[in-house]
Short mmCIF file of C-alpha atoms in Angstrom, two decimals:
data_model
loop_
_atom_site.label_atom_id
_atom_site.label_comp_id
_atom_site.label_asym_id
_atom_site.label_seq_id
_atom_site.Cartn_x
_atom_site.Cartn_y
_atom_site.Cartn_z
CA MET A 7 64.84 105.23 89.60
CA SER A 8 69.08 104.01 90.10
CA ASN A 9 70.84 105.82 93.04
CA PRO A 10 71.28 108.89 93.70
CA ASN A 11 75.89 109.29 94.30
CA ILE A 12 77.81 110.72 97.06
CA ILE A 13 81.67 112.10 95.81
CA LEU A 14 83.98 112.17 99.05
CA ALA A 15 87.70 112.88 98.63
CA GLY A 16 90.69 111.56 99.58
CA TYR A 17 92.76 112.95 102.52
CA LEU A 18 94.27 116.53 102.15
CA ALA A 19 92.28 117.12 98.97
CA GLY A 20 88.98 118.28 98.58
CA ALA A 21 86.47 118.44 96.31
CA THR A 22 87.75 119.96 93.30
CA ASP A 23 89.84 117.20 92.78
CA TYR A 24 87.14 115.28 92.08
CA ILE A 25 83.92 117.75 90.09
CA PRO A 26 85.50 116.29 86.65
CA ILE A 27 84.23 112.53 87.85
CA ALA A 28 81.44 113.96 89.19
CA GLU A 29 80.79 115.98 84.68
CA LYS A 30 81.98 112.31 83.98
CA LEU A 31 79.47 111.03 85.28
CA ALA A 32 76.72 112.61 84.56
CA LYS A 33 77.89 111.82 80.87
CA GLN A 34 76.03 107.88 81.68
CA ASN A 35 73.38 110.08 83.36
CA ILE A 36 75.14 109.26 86.79
CA ALA A 37 74.10 111.45 88.80
CA ALA A 38 76.60 112.17 91.13
CA THR A 39 77.22 115.35 94.04
CA VAL A 40 81.46 115.67 95.71
CA VAL A 41 80.95 116.48 99.55
CA PRO A 42 82.49 119.48 99.78
CA LEU A 43 85.35 119.70 101.67
CA LYS A 44 88.48 121.21 101.04
CA TRP A 45 91.85 120.11 101.74
CA TRP A 46 92.65 122.48 104.81
CA GLU A 47 89.18 120.61 106.86
CA TRP A 48 91.20 117.73 106.95
CA VAL A 49 94.48 119.40 108.84
CA PRO A 50 92.12 118.18 112.06
CA THR A 51 92.79 115.01 111.42
CA VAL A 52 96.23 114.89 111.08
CA GLY A 53 97.88 111.95 113.32
CA GLY A 54 95.28 109.76 114.13
CA ARG A 55 92.78 111.78 115.36
CA SER A 56 88.60 112.25 114.89
CA ILE A 57 88.30 112.32 111.80
CA ALA A 58 84.30 113.37 112.75
CA PRO A 59 84.24 116.92 111.64
CA ILE A 60 84.17 114.64 107.62
CA LEU A 61 81.85 112.07 109.01
CA GLU A 62 79.91 115.71 109.37
CA LYS A 63 79.99 116.84 105.79
CA LEU A 64 79.37 113.94 104.68
CA ASP A 65 76.66 113.50 107.02
CA ARG A 66 75.70 116.77 105.60
CA THR A 67 75.73 115.88 102.10
CA VAL A 68 73.43 112.44 102.00
CA ASN A 69 70.63 113.78 103.47
CA LEU A 70 70.47 117.00 100.92
CA GLU A 71 70.72 115.08 98.08
CA LEU A 72 68.81 112.19 99.47
CA GLU A 73 65.99 114.66 100.16
CA ARG A 74 66.69 116.95 97.36
CA SER A 75 66.14 113.97 95.04
CA GLY A 76 63.97 111.84 97.28
CA ALA A 77 65.69 108.56 97.05
CA SER A 78 65.89 106.63 99.93
CA LYS A 79 69.63 105.96 99.39
CA VAL A 80 72.29 107.15 97.67
CA ASN A 81 75.68 105.17 97.24
CA ILE A 82 78.95 106.98 98.31
CA ILE A 83 82.60 106.46 96.10
CA ALA A 84 84.97 107.00 98.13
CA HIS A 85 88.80 107.71 97.40
CA SER A 86 91.89 106.45 99.12
CA ALA A 87 90.67 107.18 103.11
CA GLY A 88 86.90 108.16 101.74
CA GLY A 89 87.08 104.22 102.06
CA TRP A 90 87.27 103.24 105.55
CA LEU A 91 86.34 106.72 106.39
CA SER A 92 82.96 105.46 104.54
CA ARG A 93 82.66 102.06 107.22
CA ILE A 94 83.10 104.30 110.55
CA TYR A 95 80.35 106.23 108.98
CA LEU A 96 78.01 102.65 108.49
CA GLY A 97 78.44 101.51 111.39
CA ASP A 98 76.26 101.68 114.71
CA ARG A 99 78.69 101.38 116.71
CA PRO A 100 80.29 104.99 119.19
CA TYR A 101 82.76 106.62 117.61
CA TYR A 102 84.12 109.86 119.63
CA ASP A 103 80.42 109.24 121.34
CA LYS A 104 78.69 109.53 118.46
CA VAL A 105 77.12 107.30 115.87
CA TRP A 106 76.30 107.37 112.99
CA ASP A 107 74.87 103.95 112.14
CA ALA A 108 73.98 105.48 107.77
CA ARG A 109 73.52 101.75 106.62
CA SER A 110 69.74 102.12 106.10
CA LYS A 111 70.74 105.42 103.90
CA VAL A 112 73.30 103.74 101.84
CA ALA A 113 73.08 101.30 98.85
CA LYS A 114 76.56 100.93 97.86
CA LEU A 115 80.36 102.06 98.59
CA VAL A 116 82.77 101.52 96.18
CA CYS A 117 86.56 102.43 97.62
CA LEU A 118 89.10 104.23 94.63
CA GLY A 119 91.65 102.73 95.55
CA THR A 120 91.48 102.17 99.92
CA PRO A 121 93.05 101.63 102.15
CA GLN A 122 91.54 98.98 104.47
CA ARG A 123 94.20 98.04 106.56
CA SER A 124 97.43 99.76 106.99
CA LEU A 125 100.47 99.26 109.58
CA GLU A 126 101.11 103.18 109.95
CA PRO A 127 101.56 104.32 112.85
CA TRP A 128 99.53 107.66 113.15
CA SER A 129 96.61 105.21 110.78
CA LEU A 130 96.59 102.61 113.63
CA ARG A 131 93.94 104.08 115.93
CA ASN A 132 91.25 105.08 112.74
CA LEU A 133 91.81 101.82 110.13
CA GLY A 134 91.84 99.65 113.69
CA PHE A 135 88.33 100.87 115.31
CA VAL A 136 87.23 99.86 111.35
CA ASN A 137 88.29 96.78 111.34
CA ASP A 138 87.92 95.94 115.12
CA ASN A 139 84.30 96.65 114.59
CA TYR A 140 83.28 96.26 110.69
CA PRO A 141 85.72 93.58 109.43
CA ASP A 142 85.59 92.86 105.76
CA ALA A 143 81.78 93.93 103.93
CA PHE A 144 81.11 93.99 106.82
CA TYR A 145 76.83 95.04 106.49
CA ASP A 146 74.91 92.70 104.29
CA ASP A 147 72.67 95.30 103.11
CA ILE A 148 75.84 97.02 101.59
CA GLU A 149 76.75 95.87 98.12
CA TYR A 150 80.73 96.96 99.01
CA ILE A 151 82.47 97.18 95.28
CA CYS A 152 87.03 97.27 96.41
CA VAL A 153 88.53 98.81 92.73
CA ALA A 154 92.40 98.65 93.21
CA GLY A 155 95.00 100.31 90.42
CA LYS A 156 97.65 97.70 89.01
CA SER A 157 100.03 100.48 87.98
CA VAL A 158 103.89 100.42 89.65
CA ARG A 159 106.09 97.42 90.95
CA GLY A 160 107.68 98.09 94.04
CA THR A 161 110.89 98.02 94.35
CA LYS A 162 113.95 100.24 95.04
CA SER A 163 115.65 100.66 90.85
CA SER A 164 114.15 104.17 90.29
CA PRO A 165 112.55 107.40 92.16
CA GLN A 166 108.47 106.42 91.18
CA LYS A 167 109.51 102.93 92.56
CA TRP A 168 110.99 103.35 95.51
CA LEU A 169 108.51 105.14 96.58
CA ALA A 170 105.53 103.17 96.07
CA TYR A 171 108.04 100.51 97.77
CA SER A 172 108.26 102.34 100.61
CA SER A 173 104.85 103.40 100.42
CA TYR A 174 103.65 99.47 100.63
CA GLU A 175 106.13 98.26 102.33
CA LEU A 176 104.56 101.03 105.26
CA THR A 177 100.81 100.05 104.73
CA THR A 178 101.05 96.17 104.60
CA GLY A 179 105.21 95.31 105.51
CA GLN A 180 106.51 93.98 102.31
CA GLY A 181 107.19 96.45 99.40
CA ASP A 182 107.90 94.16 96.92
CA ALA A 183 104.26 94.52 95.30
CA TRP A 184 101.95 95.46 93.53
CA GLY A 185 99.74 98.51 93.67
CA ASP A 186 98.49 102.12 92.69
CA GLY A 187 101.58 103.44 93.42
CA ILE A 188 100.60 104.54 96.70
CA ILE A 189 98.12 101.50 97.95
CA PRO A 190 99.04 97.95 97.26
CA LEU A 191 96.58 95.12 95.94
CA GLU A 192 96.69 92.83 98.80
CA ALA A 193 95.23 96.13 100.79
CA ALA A 194 92.60 98.05 99.02
CA TYR A 195 90.32 94.48 99.44
CA LEU A 196 87.66 93.90 100.95
CA LYS A 197 87.12 89.91 102.05
CA GLY A 198 83.64 89.73 100.22
CA ALA A 199 83.13 92.48 98.47
CA THR A 200 83.69 92.95 95.05
CA ASN A 201 87.11 93.10 94.42
CA ILE A 202 88.02 94.92 90.89
CA GLU A 203 91.90 94.95 89.39
CA ILE A 204 92.48 97.69 86.52
CA ASP A 205 95.32 97.92 84.94
CA GLY A 206 97.93 101.10 84.10
CA VAL A 207 95.56 103.83 86.83
CA TYR A 208 97.81 105.61 89.33
CA HIS A 209 96.47 106.92 93.09
CA SER A 210 96.47 110.81 92.02
CA ALA A 211 95.68 112.82 88.94
CA ARG A 212 98.51 113.86 89.05
CA SER A 213 100.70 110.58 88.65
CA GLY A 214 98.45 110.53 84.96
CA LYS A 215 95.36 107.97 84.55
CA TRP A 216 93.90 107.33 87.93
CA TYR A 217 91.01 106.24 89.72
CA GLY A 218 89.25 108.76 88.09
CA SER A 219 90.13 109.01 84.78
CA GLN A 220 87.48 108.05 81.36
CA GLU A 221 88.34 104.28 80.94
CA ALA A 222 88.81 104.11 84.85
CA ILE A 223 85.24 105.54 85.43
CA ASP A 224 84.02 103.09 81.83
CA ILE A 225 84.82 100.43 84.18
CA TRP A 226 83.69 101.06 88.14
CA SER A 227 80.29 102.84 86.98
CA LYS A 228 79.18 99.99 85.71
CA TYR A 229 78.56 98.60 89.14
CA LEU A 230 76.67 102.17 90.56
#
């Protein structure tokens, strides 16, 4: 029996944007459920505050799917900030006085365009917690798959490339790099993970071909 899959939205995104991914996976006979988030449920987490409200929704969805399917574990497919958030979810150390310790429920964590590290001031508290406590592909019994798009090299030559340059610089300190237009390749990978680069993939659906496009899904879904 294959593991059911849980899809977690990225920062300030709602479930609606990710339902097409679940539908595409279903056509490949891969079961997937999207965490039922509304975009505004991220608002209390803005500015580096606790992301516990999102963890609560993730945990509830995982538990319901395990009960419904009878499976012993799920895979988590997480976009953008959802990836490092899921690393907190796996962990066995208190995060704002609660220990989630969900590693026994999870077989694989697939991160799509996740900033696994960042210099952004508003992300330092949460990402610092993640990387101080669970660096790299921390748990040997979890399979980590990190997927990064390579579509835009950051330069100051055009508005799109300037946005990429600024975002990459905020993330790693170096704007002249390749990435998905928001997250540079360097920041999307974890040491010890299966790290996958996909040409032409952008960070979000608004830019065209992204992690949820069929061509990209065909690549990363092989690891589920």
